[in-house]
Short mmCIF file of C-alpha atoms in Angstrom, two decimals:
data_model
loop_
_atom_site.label_atom_id
_atom_site.label_comp_id
_atom_site.label_asym_id
_atom_site.label_seq_id
_atom_site.Cartn_x
_atom_site.Cartn_y
_atom_site.Cartn_z
CA UNK A 934 -117.14 -26.16 29.50
CA UNK A 935 -120.57 -25.27 28.16
CA UNK A 936 -120.39 -27.33 24.93
CA UNK A 937 -119.13 -30.53 26.55
CA UNK A 938 -120.89 -30.13 29.89
CA UNK A 939 -123.91 -32.15 28.83
CA UNK A 940 -121.68 -34.92 27.41
CA UNK A 941 -119.78 -35.24 30.69
CA UNK A 942 -123.06 -35.22 32.59
CA UNK A 943 -124.40 -38.05 30.40
CA UNK A 944 -121.16 -40.00 30.84
CA UNK A 945 -121.26 -39.69 34.64
CA UNK A 946 -124.93 -40.67 34.69
CA UNK A 947 -124.31 -43.77 32.57
CA UNK A 948 -121.24 -44.71 34.63
CA UNK A 949 -123.26 -44.50 37.84
CA UNK A 950 -125.79 -46.96 36.47
CA UNK A 951 -123.15 -49.46 35.32
CA UNK A 952 -120.86 -49.35 38.35
CA UNK A 953 -121.52 -50.34 41.91
CA UNK A 954 -119.05 -47.68 43.04
CA UNK A 955 -120.61 -44.64 44.66
CA UNK A 956 -119.82 -41.55 42.57
CA UNK A 957 -120.34 -37.93 43.54
CA UNK A 958 -121.25 -36.66 40.10
CA UNK A 959 -121.56 -33.01 41.18
CA UNK A 960 -118.03 -32.89 42.58
CA UNK A 961 -116.50 -34.71 39.59
CA UNK A 962 -118.29 -32.41 37.17
CA UNK A 963 -117.07 -29.33 39.05
CA UNK A 964 -113.51 -30.66 39.02
CA UNK A 965 -113.78 -31.22 35.26
CA UNK A 966 -115.03 -27.67 34.75
CA UNK A 967 -112.22 -26.19 36.87
CA UNK A 968 -109.40 -28.12 35.21
CA UNK A 969 -110.63 -28.40 31.62
CA UNK A 970 -108.29 -25.69 30.26
CA UNK A 971 -105.30 -27.19 32.04
CA UNK A 972 -105.94 -30.85 31.18
CA UNK A 973 -107.37 -30.72 27.63
CA UNK A 974 -106.65 -28.94 24.37
CA UNK A 975 -108.83 -26.08 23.34
CA UNK A 976 -111.35 -26.83 20.64
CA UNK A 977 -109.69 -26.74 17.22
CA UNK A 978 -106.25 -27.69 18.57
CA UNK A 979 -104.10 -30.34 16.94
CA UNK A 980 -104.73 -33.70 18.59
CA UNK A 981 -102.14 -36.46 18.90
CA UNK A 982 -103.57 -39.88 19.78
CA UNK A 983 -102.36 -43.35 18.83
CA UNK A 984 -104.86 -46.23 18.57
CA UNK A 985 -103.46 -49.75 18.39
CA UNK A 986 -105.69 -52.77 17.68
CA UNK A 987 -104.58 -56.34 18.24
CA UNK A 988 -106.91 -59.10 17.07
CA UNK A 989 -106.99 -62.84 17.73
CA UNK A 990 -105.99 -63.42 14.11
CA UNK A 991 -102.63 -61.82 14.83
CA UNK A 992 -103.14 -58.54 13.01
CA UNK A 993 -101.81 -55.42 14.68
CA UNK A 994 -102.81 -51.99 13.38
CA UNK A 995 -101.42 -48.88 15.04
CA UNK A 996 -102.39 -45.44 13.78
CA UNK A 997 -101.52 -41.94 14.99
CA UNK A 998 -104.39 -39.47 14.59
CA UNK A 999 -103.81 -35.72 14.35
CA UNK A 1000 -107.28 -34.89 13.07
CA UNK A 1001 -110.19 -34.77 15.50
CA UNK A 1002 -112.78 -35.96 12.95
CA UNK A 1003 -110.75 -39.00 11.92
CA UNK A 1004 -110.09 -39.84 15.56
CA UNK A 1005 -113.81 -39.74 16.37
CA UNK A 1006 -114.53 -42.09 13.46
CA UNK A 1007 -111.80 -44.48 14.60
CA UNK A 1008 -113.24 -44.57 18.11
CA UNK A 1009 -116.72 -45.30 16.75
CA UNK A 1010 -115.36 -48.03 14.47
CA UNK A 1011 -113.82 -49.80 17.41
CA UNK A 1012 -117.18 -51.19 18.49
CA UNK A 1013 -118.57 -52.40 15.18
CA UNK A 1014 -120.16 -55.84 15.36
CA UNK A 1015 -117.71 -57.35 12.91
CA UNK A 1016 -114.84 -56.52 15.22
CA UNK A 1017 -116.59 -57.58 18.36
CA UNK A 1018 -117.07 -61.03 16.91
CA UNK A 1019 -113.35 -61.61 17.38
CA UNK A 1020 -112.71 -63.44 20.66
CA UNK A 1021 -109.77 -61.30 21.74
CA UNK A 1022 -109.46 -57.65 20.85
CA UNK A 1023 -107.06 -55.32 22.59
CA UNK A 1024 -107.54 -51.73 21.52
CA UNK A 1025 -104.91 -49.55 23.14
CA UNK A 1026 -105.42 -45.79 23.00
CA UNK A 1027 -102.27 -43.81 23.75
CA UNK A 1028 -102.91 -40.12 24.48
CA UNK A 1029 -99.91 -37.82 24.62
CA UNK A 1030 -98.97 -34.48 26.12
CA UNK A 1031 -96.47 -32.16 24.45
CA UNK A 1032 -94.60 -32.06 27.76
CA UNK A 1033 -95.32 -32.66 31.43
CA UNK A 1034 -96.75 -29.21 32.10
CA UNK A 1035 -98.86 -28.90 28.93
CA UNK A 1036 -102.41 -30.22 28.39
CA UNK A 1037 -103.08 -33.63 26.90
CA UNK A 1038 -103.25 -33.40 23.13
CA UNK A 1039 -106.95 -34.16 22.95
CA UNK A 1040 -110.02 -31.98 23.37
CA UNK A 1041 -112.48 -32.36 26.21
CA UNK A 1042 -115.24 -33.44 23.81
CA UNK A 1043 -113.11 -36.20 22.23
CA UNK A 1044 -111.93 -37.46 25.61
CA UNK A 1045 -115.51 -37.67 26.83
CA UNK A 1046 -116.47 -39.45 23.61
CA UNK A 1047 -113.73 -42.08 24.12
CA UNK A 1048 -114.74 -42.68 27.73
CA UNK A 1049 -118.42 -43.03 26.81
CA UNK A 1050 -117.85 -45.31 23.82
CA UNK A 1051 -115.57 -47.65 25.77
CA UNK A 1052 -117.59 -47.32 28.99
CA UNK A 1053 -114.50 -46.40 30.98
CA UNK A 1054 -114.95 -46.58 34.73
CA UNK A 1055 -115.28 -43.06 36.30
CA UNK A 1056 -112.47 -43.80 38.78
CA UNK A 1057 -110.12 -43.14 35.87
CA UNK A 1058 -111.13 -39.47 36.01
CA UNK A 1059 -109.01 -39.05 39.16
CA UNK A 1060 -105.98 -40.07 37.11
CA UNK A 1061 -107.03 -37.98 34.12
CA UNK A 1062 -107.43 -34.78 36.15
CA UNK A 1063 -103.86 -35.05 37.45
CA UNK A 1064 -102.43 -34.21 34.01
CA UNK A 1065 -101.70 -30.79 32.57
CA UNK A 1066 -98.98 -30.06 35.13
CA UNK A 1067 -96.01 -31.70 36.78
CA UNK A 1068 -96.78 -34.35 39.42
CA UNK A 1069 -98.01 -32.41 42.41
CA UNK A 1070 -95.73 -32.75 45.43
CA UNK A 1071 -98.77 -33.14 47.68
CA UNK A 1072 -99.94 -36.14 45.59
CA UNK A 1073 -96.57 -37.82 45.09
CA UNK A 1074 -97.60 -40.78 47.23
CA UNK A 1075 -101.06 -41.23 45.69
CA UNK A 1076 -101.51 -43.61 42.77
CA UNK A 1077 -105.24 -42.83 42.41
CA UNK A 1078 -105.71 -46.56 42.00
CA UNK A 1079 -109.25 -47.82 42.32
CA UNK A 1080 -110.16 -50.86 44.42
CA UNK A 1081 -113.38 -52.72 45.08
CA UNK A 1082 -115.07 -56.09 45.15
CA UNK A 1083 -116.64 -58.18 42.44
CA UNK A 1084 -120.24 -57.65 41.40
CA UNK A 1085 -122.92 -60.05 42.57
CA UNK A 1086 -124.45 -60.03 39.10
CA UNK A 1087 -121.70 -62.16 37.64
CA UNK A 1088 -122.87 -65.69 36.89
CA UNK A 1089 -120.92 -68.87 37.32
CA UNK A 1090 -117.93 -69.76 39.43
CA UNK A 1091 -114.94 -67.54 38.80
CA UNK A 1092 -111.73 -68.88 37.38
CA UNK A 1093 -108.41 -68.31 39.14
CA UNK A 1094 -107.71 -65.26 36.99
CA UNK A 1095 -111.19 -63.83 37.54
CA UNK A 1096 -110.85 -64.34 41.29
CA UNK A 1097 -107.75 -62.19 41.24
CA UNK A 1098 -109.61 -59.40 39.49
CA UNK A 1099 -111.92 -59.07 42.46
CA UNK A 1100 -109.40 -56.63 43.94
CA UNK A 1101 -110.54 -54.06 41.36
CA UNK A 1102 -113.93 -52.42 40.62
CA UNK A 1103 -116.32 -54.23 38.31
CA UNK A 1104 -119.12 -52.96 36.14
CA UNK A 1105 -121.83 -54.47 33.96
CA UNK A 1106 -121.58 -53.60 30.26
CA UNK A 1107 -124.29 -54.21 27.68
CA UNK A 1108 -125.64 -57.72 27.12
CA UNK A 1109 -124.63 -58.69 30.66
CA UNK A 1110 -120.90 -58.56 29.93
CA UNK A 1111 -118.93 -58.23 33.17
CA UNK A 1112 -115.74 -56.16 33.13
CA UNK A 1113 -113.03 -55.47 35.66
CA UNK A 1114 -111.49 -51.98 35.63
CA UNK A 1115 -107.89 -51.28 36.63
CA UNK A 1116 -106.76 -47.66 36.76
CA UNK A 1117 -103.72 -46.11 38.40
CA UNK A 1118 -101.15 -43.37 38.05
CA UNK A 1119 -97.41 -44.01 38.04
CA UNK A 1120 -95.25 -41.22 39.48
CA UNK A 1121 -91.60 -41.60 38.51
CA UNK A 1122 -88.45 -39.79 37.39
CA UNK A 1123 -86.82 -39.59 33.98
CA UNK A 1124 -83.67 -37.97 32.66
CA UNK A 1125 -84.56 -34.74 30.86
CA UNK A 1126 -81.20 -34.27 29.06
CA UNK A 1127 -81.66 -30.50 29.38
CA UNK A 1128 -80.25 -29.08 32.60
CA UNK A 1129 -76.84 -30.45 33.67
CA UNK A 1130 -77.43 -29.13 37.20
CA UNK A 1131 -80.77 -30.96 37.50
CA UNK A 1132 -80.87 -33.70 34.84
CA UNK A 1133 -83.93 -35.48 36.29
CA UNK A 1134 -87.62 -34.57 36.10
CA UNK A 1135 -90.63 -35.93 37.96
CA UNK A 1136 -93.29 -37.24 35.58
CA UNK A 1137 -96.41 -39.39 35.65
CA UNK A 1138 -98.20 -41.84 33.37
CA UNK A 1139 -101.86 -42.83 33.59
CA UNK A 1140 -103.06 -46.38 32.91
CA UNK A 1141 -106.59 -47.71 32.46
CA UNK A 1142 -107.32 -51.39 31.76
CA UNK A 1143 -110.79 -52.76 31.13
CA UNK A 1144 -110.78 -56.56 31.20
CA UNK A 1145 -113.84 -58.48 30.04
CA UNK A 1146 -114.15 -61.87 31.66
CA UNK A 1147 -113.29 -65.13 29.95
CA UNK A 1148 -116.79 -66.56 30.24
CA UNK A 1149 -118.08 -64.22 27.52
CA UNK A 1150 -117.48 -65.11 23.84
CA UNK A 1151 -116.75 -61.48 22.92
CA UNK A 1152 -114.17 -60.99 25.66
CA UNK A 1153 -111.56 -58.30 25.01
CA UNK A 1154 -109.17 -55.99 26.84
CA UNK A 1155 -109.06 -52.21 26.54
CA UNK A 1156 -106.10 -50.06 27.54
CA UNK A 1157 -106.00 -46.26 27.72
CA UNK A 1158 -102.53 -44.83 28.36
CA UNK A 1159 -101.79 -41.19 29.21
CA UNK A 1160 -98.21 -40.19 28.38
CA UNK A 1161 -96.39 -37.09 29.74
CA UNK A 1162 -94.73 -36.37 26.37
CA UNK A 1163 -94.55 -37.58 22.78
CA UNK A 1164 -91.25 -39.40 23.29
CA UNK A 1165 -92.54 -41.67 26.03
CA UNK A 1166 -90.39 -44.68 26.90
CA UNK A 1167 -93.52 -46.70 27.60
CA UNK A 1168 -94.93 -46.00 24.14
CA UNK A 1169 -91.73 -47.29 22.53
CA UNK A 1170 -91.81 -50.37 24.78
CA UNK A 1171 -95.41 -51.18 23.80
CA UNK A 1172 -94.71 -50.80 20.09
CA UNK A 1173 -91.64 -53.02 20.37
CA UNK A 1174 -93.63 -55.57 22.37
CA UNK A 1175 -96.23 -55.73 19.59
CA UNK A 1176 -93.56 -55.85 16.87
CA UNK A 1177 -94.48 -52.48 15.35
CA UNK A 1178 -92.13 -50.19 13.47
CA UNK A 1179 -92.92 -46.66 14.79
CA UNK A 1180 -91.49 -45.01 11.66
CA UNK A 1181 -94.49 -46.10 9.57
CA UNK A 1182 -97.95 -44.53 9.85
CA UNK A 1183 -100.42 -46.17 9.72
CA UNK A 1184 -98.64 -49.25 10.99
CA UNK A 1185 -99.47 -52.88 10.36
CA UNK A 1186 -97.82 -56.15 11.26
CA UNK A 1187 -98.90 -59.70 11.97
CA UNK A 1188 -98.11 -62.42 14.45
CA UNK A 1189 -99.12 -66.05 14.86
CA UNK A 1190 -101.89 -66.98 17.25
CA UNK A 1191 -99.49 -69.18 19.20
CA UNK A 1192 -97.40 -66.14 20.04
CA UNK A 1193 -100.33 -63.92 21.02
CA UNK A 1194 -99.19 -61.36 23.65
CA UNK A 1195 -100.87 -61.54 27.03
CA UNK A 1196 -102.71 -58.22 27.58
CA UNK A 1197 -101.94 -58.29 31.29
CA UNK A 1198 -98.24 -58.20 30.50
CA UNK A 1199 -98.65 -54.59 29.47
CA UNK A 1200 -98.75 -53.71 33.18
CA UNK A 1201 -95.31 -55.27 33.55
CA UNK A 1202 -94.12 -53.12 30.65
CA UNK A 1203 -95.38 -50.03 32.47
CA UNK A 1204 -93.44 -50.96 35.60
CA UNK A 1205 -90.26 -52.01 33.80
CA UNK A 1206 -90.21 -48.74 31.82
CA UNK A 1207 -89.81 -46.54 34.88
CA UNK A 1208 -88.99 -48.36 38.12
CA UNK A 1209 -85.30 -48.90 37.39
CA UNK A 1210 -84.86 -45.12 37.11
CA UNK A 1211 -85.19 -44.85 40.88
CA UNK A 1212 -81.86 -46.60 41.40
CA UNK A 1213 -79.94 -44.09 39.32
CA UNK A 1214 -81.90 -41.13 40.63
CA UNK A 1215 -81.14 -42.06 44.24
CA UNK A 1216 -77.49 -42.52 43.26
CA UNK A 1217 -77.58 -39.00 41.76
CA UNK A 1218 -79.03 -37.62 45.01
CA UNK A 1219 -76.35 -39.49 46.96
CA UNK A 1220 -73.59 -37.93 44.86
CA UNK A 1221 -74.96 -34.43 45.37
CA UNK A 1222 -75.25 -35.16 49.08
CA UNK A 1223 -71.66 -36.42 49.26
CA UNK A 1224 -70.37 -33.27 47.54
CA UNK A 1225 -72.24 -31.06 49.99
CA UNK A 1226 -71.10 -33.19 52.95
CA UNK A 1227 -67.43 -33.05 51.92
CA UNK A 1228 -67.63 -29.26 51.70
CA UNK A 1229 -69.38 -29.06 55.09
CA UNK A 1230 -66.85 -31.35 56.80
CA UNK A 1231 -63.85 -29.35 55.58
CA UNK A 1232 -65.33 -25.95 56.40
CA UNK A 1233 -63.50 -24.16 59.25
CA UNK A 1234 -65.62 -21.99 61.58
CA UNK A 1235 -63.27 -19.01 61.45
CA UNK A 1236 -63.17 -19.16 57.63
CA UNK A 1237 -66.87 -19.84 57.07
CA UNK A 1238 -68.61 -17.53 54.60
CA UNK A 1239 -72.30 -16.91 55.42
CA UNK A 1240 -73.19 -16.73 51.73
CA UNK A 1241 -71.47 -20.04 50.97
CA UNK A 1242 -73.07 -21.62 54.03
CA UNK A 1243 -76.48 -20.46 52.83
CA UNK A 1244 -75.83 -22.02 49.41
CA UNK A 1245 -74.83 -25.32 51.03
CA UNK A 1246 -77.92 -25.36 53.22
CA UNK A 1247 -80.09 -24.55 50.18
CA UNK A 1248 -78.47 -27.38 48.22
CA UNK A 1249 -78.99 -29.83 51.08
CA UNK A 1250 -82.60 -28.73 51.55
CA UNK A 1251 -83.24 -29.33 47.85
CA UNK A 1252 -81.74 -32.81 48.09
CA UNK A 1253 -83.82 -33.41 51.20
CA UNK A 1254 -87.04 -32.36 49.43
CA UNK A 1255 -86.23 -34.49 46.39
CA UNK A 1256 -85.51 -37.49 48.61
CA UNK A 1257 -88.85 -37.03 50.39
CA UNK A 1258 -90.66 -36.81 47.05
CA UNK A 1259 -88.80 -39.87 45.76
CA UNK A 1260 -89.79 -41.79 48.88
CA UNK A 1261 -93.45 -40.83 48.37
CA UNK A 1262 -93.34 -41.77 44.68
CA UNK A 1263 -91.74 -45.13 45.46
CA UNK A 1264 -94.53 -45.75 47.96
CA UNK A 1265 -96.95 -44.88 45.16
CA UNK A 1266 -95.28 -47.41 42.86
CA UNK A 1267 -95.22 -50.05 45.60
CA UNK A 1268 -98.95 -49.61 46.15
CA UNK A 1269 -99.57 -50.19 42.43
CA UNK A 1270 -97.33 -53.27 42.36
CA UNK A 1271 -99.04 -54.84 45.36
CA UNK A 1272 -102.49 -54.29 43.88
CA UNK A 1273 -101.39 -55.69 40.54
CA UNK A 1274 -100.09 -58.79 42.35
CA UNK A 1275 -103.66 -59.43 43.45
CA UNK A 1276 -105.08 -59.27 39.93
CA UNK A 1277 -102.37 -60.08 37.34
CA UNK A 1278 -100.86 -63.50 36.69
CA UNK A 1279 -97.14 -63.19 37.39
CA UNK A 1280 -95.65 -66.47 36.29
CA UNK A 1281 -92.13 -65.01 36.04
CA UNK A 1282 -92.34 -63.36 39.50
CA UNK A 1283 -91.48 -59.98 37.98
CA UNK A 1284 -93.94 -58.23 40.29
CA UNK A 1285 -92.17 -59.78 43.27
CA UNK A 1286 -88.87 -58.42 41.95
CA UNK A 1287 -90.42 -54.98 41.47
CA UNK A 1288 -91.85 -55.09 44.99
CA UNK A 1289 -88.49 -56.02 46.48
CA UNK A 1290 -86.68 -53.31 44.51
CA UNK A 1291 -89.17 -50.62 45.53
CA UNK A 1292 -88.96 -51.64 49.17
CA UNK A 1293 -85.19 -51.25 48.89
CA UNK A 1294 -85.52 -47.81 47.30
CA UNK A 1295 -87.80 -46.69 50.13
CA UNK A 1296 -85.27 -47.95 52.69
CA UNK A 1297 -82.52 -46.06 50.83
CA UNK A 1298 -84.54 -42.86 51.13
CA UNK A 1299 -85.12 -43.53 54.82
CA UNK A 1300 -81.36 -43.97 55.30
CA UNK A 1301 -80.47 -40.87 53.27
CA UNK A 1302 -82.92 -38.43 54.86
CA UNK A 1303 -81.45 -38.48 58.43
CA UNK A 1304 -77.93 -38.02 57.06
CA UNK A 1305 -79.07 -34.99 55.07
CA UNK A 1306 -80.64 -33.47 58.17
CA UNK A 1307 -77.46 -34.15 60.18
CA UNK A 1308 -75.36 -32.36 57.55
CA UNK A 1309 -77.77 -29.42 57.54
CA UNK A 1310 -77.37 -29.24 61.34
CA UNK A 1311 -73.58 -29.41 60.96
CA UNK A 1312 -73.58 -26.45 58.57
CA UNK A 1313 -75.85 -24.58 60.97
CA UNK A 1314 -73.59 -25.32 63.95
CA UNK A 1315 -70.52 -24.21 61.99
CA UNK A 1316 -72.22 -20.97 61.02
CA UNK A 1317 -73.30 -20.41 64.65
CA UNK A 1318 -69.73 -20.95 65.86
CA UNK A 1319 -68.52 -18.57 63.16
CA UNK A 1320 -70.98 -15.95 64.41
CA UNK A 1321 -69.76 -16.45 67.98
CA UNK A 1322 -66.16 -15.93 66.88
CA UNK A 1323 -67.19 -12.82 64.97
CA UNK A 1324 -69.02 -11.54 68.06
CA UNK A 1325 -65.94 -12.11 70.23
CA UNK A 1326 -63.80 -10.27 67.68
CA UNK A 1327 -66.23 -7.35 67.61
CA UNK A 1328 -66.26 -7.29 71.44
CA UNK A 1329 -62.46 -7.13 71.51
CA UNK A 1330 -62.45 -4.31 68.97
CA UNK A 1331 -65.03 -2.42 71.03
CA UNK A 1332 -62.90 -2.76 74.14
CA UNK A 1333 -59.88 -1.46 72.24
CA UNK A 1334 -61.97 1.39 70.91
CA UNK A 1335 -63.16 2.19 74.44
CA UNK A 1336 -59.58 2.33 75.67
CA UNK A 1337 -58.68 4.66 72.82
CA UNK A 1338 -61.72 6.78 73.63
CA UNK A 1339 -60.60 7.00 77.26
CA UNK A 1340 -57.17 8.19 76.13
CA UNK A 1341 -58.73 10.75 73.82
CA UNK A 1342 -60.92 11.97 76.68
CA UNK A 1343 -57.86 12.46 78.88
CA UNK A 1344 -56.17 14.36 76.08
CA UNK A 1345 -59.26 16.53 75.71
CA UNK A 1346 -59.16 17.25 79.44
CA UNK A 1347 -55.53 18.32 79.15
CA UNK A 1348 -56.38 20.46 76.14
CA UNK A 1349 -59.27 22.00 78.04
CA UNK A 1350 -56.95 22.79 80.95
CA UNK A 1351 -54.52 24.40 78.54
CA UNK A 1352 -57.39 26.43 77.12
CA UNK A 1353 -58.32 27.55 80.63
CA UNK A 1354 -54.74 28.60 81.27
CA UNK A 1355 -54.63 30.50 77.98
CA UNK A 1356 -57.92 32.15 78.86
CA UNK A 1357 -56.48 33.28 82.19
CA UNK A 1358 -53.47 34.78 80.41
CA UNK A 1359 -55.77 36.57 77.98
CA UNK A 1360 -57.75 37.94 80.90
CA UNK A 1361 -54.58 39.29 82.46
CA UNK A 1362 -53.55 40.90 79.20
CA UNK A 1363 -57.03 42.34 78.78
CA UNK A 1364 -56.94 43.71 82.33
CA UNK A 1365 -53.55 45.33 81.77
CA UNK A 1366 -54.78 46.77 78.48
CA UNK A 1367 -57.84 48.12 80.24
CA UNK A 1368 -55.56 49.81 82.79
CA UNK A 1369 -53.49 51.52 80.14
CA UNK A 1370 -56.36 52.28 77.77
CA UNK A 1371 -57.66 55.37 79.68
CA UNK A 1372 -54.20 56.80 79.68
CA UNK A 1373 -53.87 56.22 75.96
CA UNK A 1374 -57.23 57.84 75.45
CA UNK A 1375 -56.22 60.87 77.51
CA UNK A 1376 -52.95 61.21 75.64
CA UNK A 1377 -54.73 60.98 72.31
CA UNK A 1378 -57.38 63.43 73.42
CA UNK A 1379 -54.96 66.03 74.65
CA UNK A 1380 -52.75 65.50 71.68
CA UNK A 1381 -55.45 66.80 69.38
CA UNK A 1382 -55.49 70.40 68.16
CA UNK A 1383 -58.64 71.06 70.12
CA UNK A 1384 -56.46 71.63 73.17
CA UNK A 1385 -53.77 74.33 73.03
CA UNK A 1386 -51.29 75.31 75.79
CA UNK A 1387 -51.28 79.05 76.25
CA UNK A 1388 -47.70 80.15 77.03
CA UNK A 1389 -48.76 83.48 78.34
CA UNK A 1390 -51.54 82.26 80.57
CA UNK A 1391 -49.61 79.14 81.44
CA UNK A 1392 -52.75 76.93 81.02
CA UNK A 1393 -54.53 74.63 78.56
CA UNK A 1394 -57.06 76.37 76.39
CA UNK A 1395 -59.95 74.47 74.75
CA UNK A 1396 -60.53 75.44 71.17
CA UNK A 1397 -63.85 76.88 70.14
CA UNK A 1398 -64.32 74.01 67.59
CA UNK A 1399 -64.23 71.28 70.29
CA UNK A 1400 -67.90 70.61 69.61
CA UNK A 1401 -66.89 69.09 66.26
CA UNK A 1402 -65.14 66.26 68.14
CA UNK A 1403 -68.20 65.61 70.25
CA UNK A 1404 -70.49 65.74 67.21
CA UNK A 1405 -68.35 63.10 65.50
CA UNK A 1406 -67.51 60.81 68.41
CA UNK A 1407 -70.94 60.42 69.96
CA UNK A 1408 -72.81 59.41 66.71
CA UNK A 1409 -70.06 56.95 65.81
CA UNK A 1410 -70.34 55.37 69.25
CA UNK A 1411 -74.12 55.08 68.91
CA UNK A 1412 -73.82 53.62 65.39
CA UNK A 1413 -71.28 51.05 66.61
CA UNK A 1414 -73.61 50.00 69.42
CA UNK A 1415 -76.56 49.68 67.02
CA UNK A 1416 -74.52 47.54 64.65
CA UNK A 1417 -73.64 45.22 67.54
CA UNK A 1418 -77.31 44.97 68.59
CA UNK A 1419 -78.38 44.15 65.02
CA UNK A 1420 -75.73 41.45 64.74
CA UNK A 1421 -76.88 39.83 67.99
CA UNK A 1422 -80.55 40.06 66.91
CA UNK A 1423 -79.85 38.45 63.51
CA UNK A 1424 -77.83 35.66 65.13
CA UNK A 1425 -80.69 34.88 67.54
CA UNK A 1426 -83.22 34.86 64.67
CA UNK A 1427 -81.06 32.63 62.51
CA UNK A 1428 -80.53 30.10 65.32
CA UNK A 1429 -84.16 30.27 66.46
CA UNK A 1430 -83.23 31.45 69.93
CA UNK A 1431 -84.88 34.20 72.01
CA UNK A 1432 -83.21 37.60 71.70
CA UNK A 1433 -81.38 38.58 74.85
CA UNK A 1434 -79.03 41.53 74.68
CA UNK A 1435 -77.73 40.99 78.17
CA UNK A 1436 -77.61 37.43 79.61
CA UNK A 1437 -76.11 36.35 82.85
CA UNK A 1438 -73.41 33.76 82.18
CA UNK A 1439 -73.77 30.25 83.67
CA UNK A 1440 -70.95 29.98 86.10
CA UNK A 1441 -71.22 26.17 86.39
CA UNK A 1442 -71.48 25.52 82.66
CA UNK A 1443 -67.91 24.47 82.18
CA UNK A 1444 -68.05 22.33 85.29
CA UNK A 1445 -71.24 20.60 84.11
CA UNK A 1446 -69.80 19.99 80.63
CA UNK A 1447 -66.83 18.22 82.14
CA UNK A 1448 -69.11 16.08 84.29
CA UNK A 1449 -71.31 15.18 81.28
CA UNK A 1450 -68.26 14.17 79.24
CA UNK A 1451 -67.07 11.97 82.08
CA UNK A 1452 -70.54 10.43 82.51
CA UNK A 1453 -70.77 9.67 78.75
CA UNK A 1454 -67.41 7.94 78.94
CA UNK A 1455 -68.61 5.83 81.87
CA UNK A 1456 -71.78 4.91 79.94
CA UNK A 1457 -69.76 3.70 76.95
CA UNK A 1458 -67.49 1.63 79.17
CA UNK A 1459 -70.50 0.18 80.99
CA UNK A 1460 -72.22 -0.90 77.75
CA UNK A 1461 -69.09 -2.58 76.44
CA UNK A 1462 -68.53 -4.38 79.71
#
């Protein structure tokens, strides 16, 4: 903000001198520096500003400026002496944004130039800095409206209209001209015609009104309007009110002095452009709430789907948040209406109607919010009951599984007993084989040709080559033993166990295994119970 920093500093300094309102210039300047890129166009961007002039003679000129140089000239021309000689002059500057989340289509330098030339009260900066994004949920209830008392410098007894303007800040312009400043921000909803699932959008419009008092011959009214988009409903309402055809640029029309529009009626146009939307928006929220409630009331606990329940709770929470924001915005609108009642002549009692309608909308929100919370609780209770039923079902299945496990354990015991019986039979067979094995060995040994029965000597004679048998048998026995040792050593190395060729068997191992199996079964049964 280096190029426009000095301009904003000069503006804040001048505004401090004119206004009796205390202004923290350092904080405002820092806020401007922090939000410049979000609120204003970058230098060289295409501006889009409409300036509409209404004179006492009945001439209305409305021009849309897309060139920064031409806009600056038009702003400077607005204060020429020839135009100030007219008793009533209502210049209305409409500044647009491409959409609610984009910057205003005007550069920081031009905006500062407009505020300085028209001596706009610095309270309007609080409204200005809210643009460049959607209405902040934390500021939904704030209208940023300024309020104060009349200046002691004003001479003469005030008229009834001037007395009403004492509810707003006043400042002294050049040549002793006294002016009342009205600034506020309207937070509202509009149909976006984009998303069928969420057809409404929160938006805001900024309004600044500088009213010069009737006791000055050069009295005039200045309006600065900040629109959230280029197709603003308020802009169309103002042009229609002034009898302007928006299809022609520049625009010109005329009206008789007897039918001169009252500048203060523009505030009523602002309210009438947006306040009725709350009725249909709250009806939309009510319909979404009814759909979610019907689904929640017909949902059975045993058939509840956690994913569907989560979606319903999310939907209800969204409706709840929107209702809270709508309630805050309606309070914002009600604050504006009540302050306007103190300063604007309302011969048709339209402000009273707006106040009554807004109070009703707030009561509707207060009635809707508890019902939404009750439905959210109902969905939560249904889901809790569903979880309890699921837990009971799981508990039953675990008990059945435990019973099956007990049966399997008994079968394993029977199988183990059968294995023990088979092992005993094998031992018997092995013992019998061991008994007959020496005899078989003896028969095989004596059946070899190394032993010969001498008929003459009537005795067994050992052959001289008997050593061949010993030389073959003993090495084979040793080799067999070594192979067994190597196998046991490799198995111990592979399993990471210490090598033990001879190990005393654990006599109670089988008994302990049976006890451990029984204990594990008891542990499972105990946990389920």
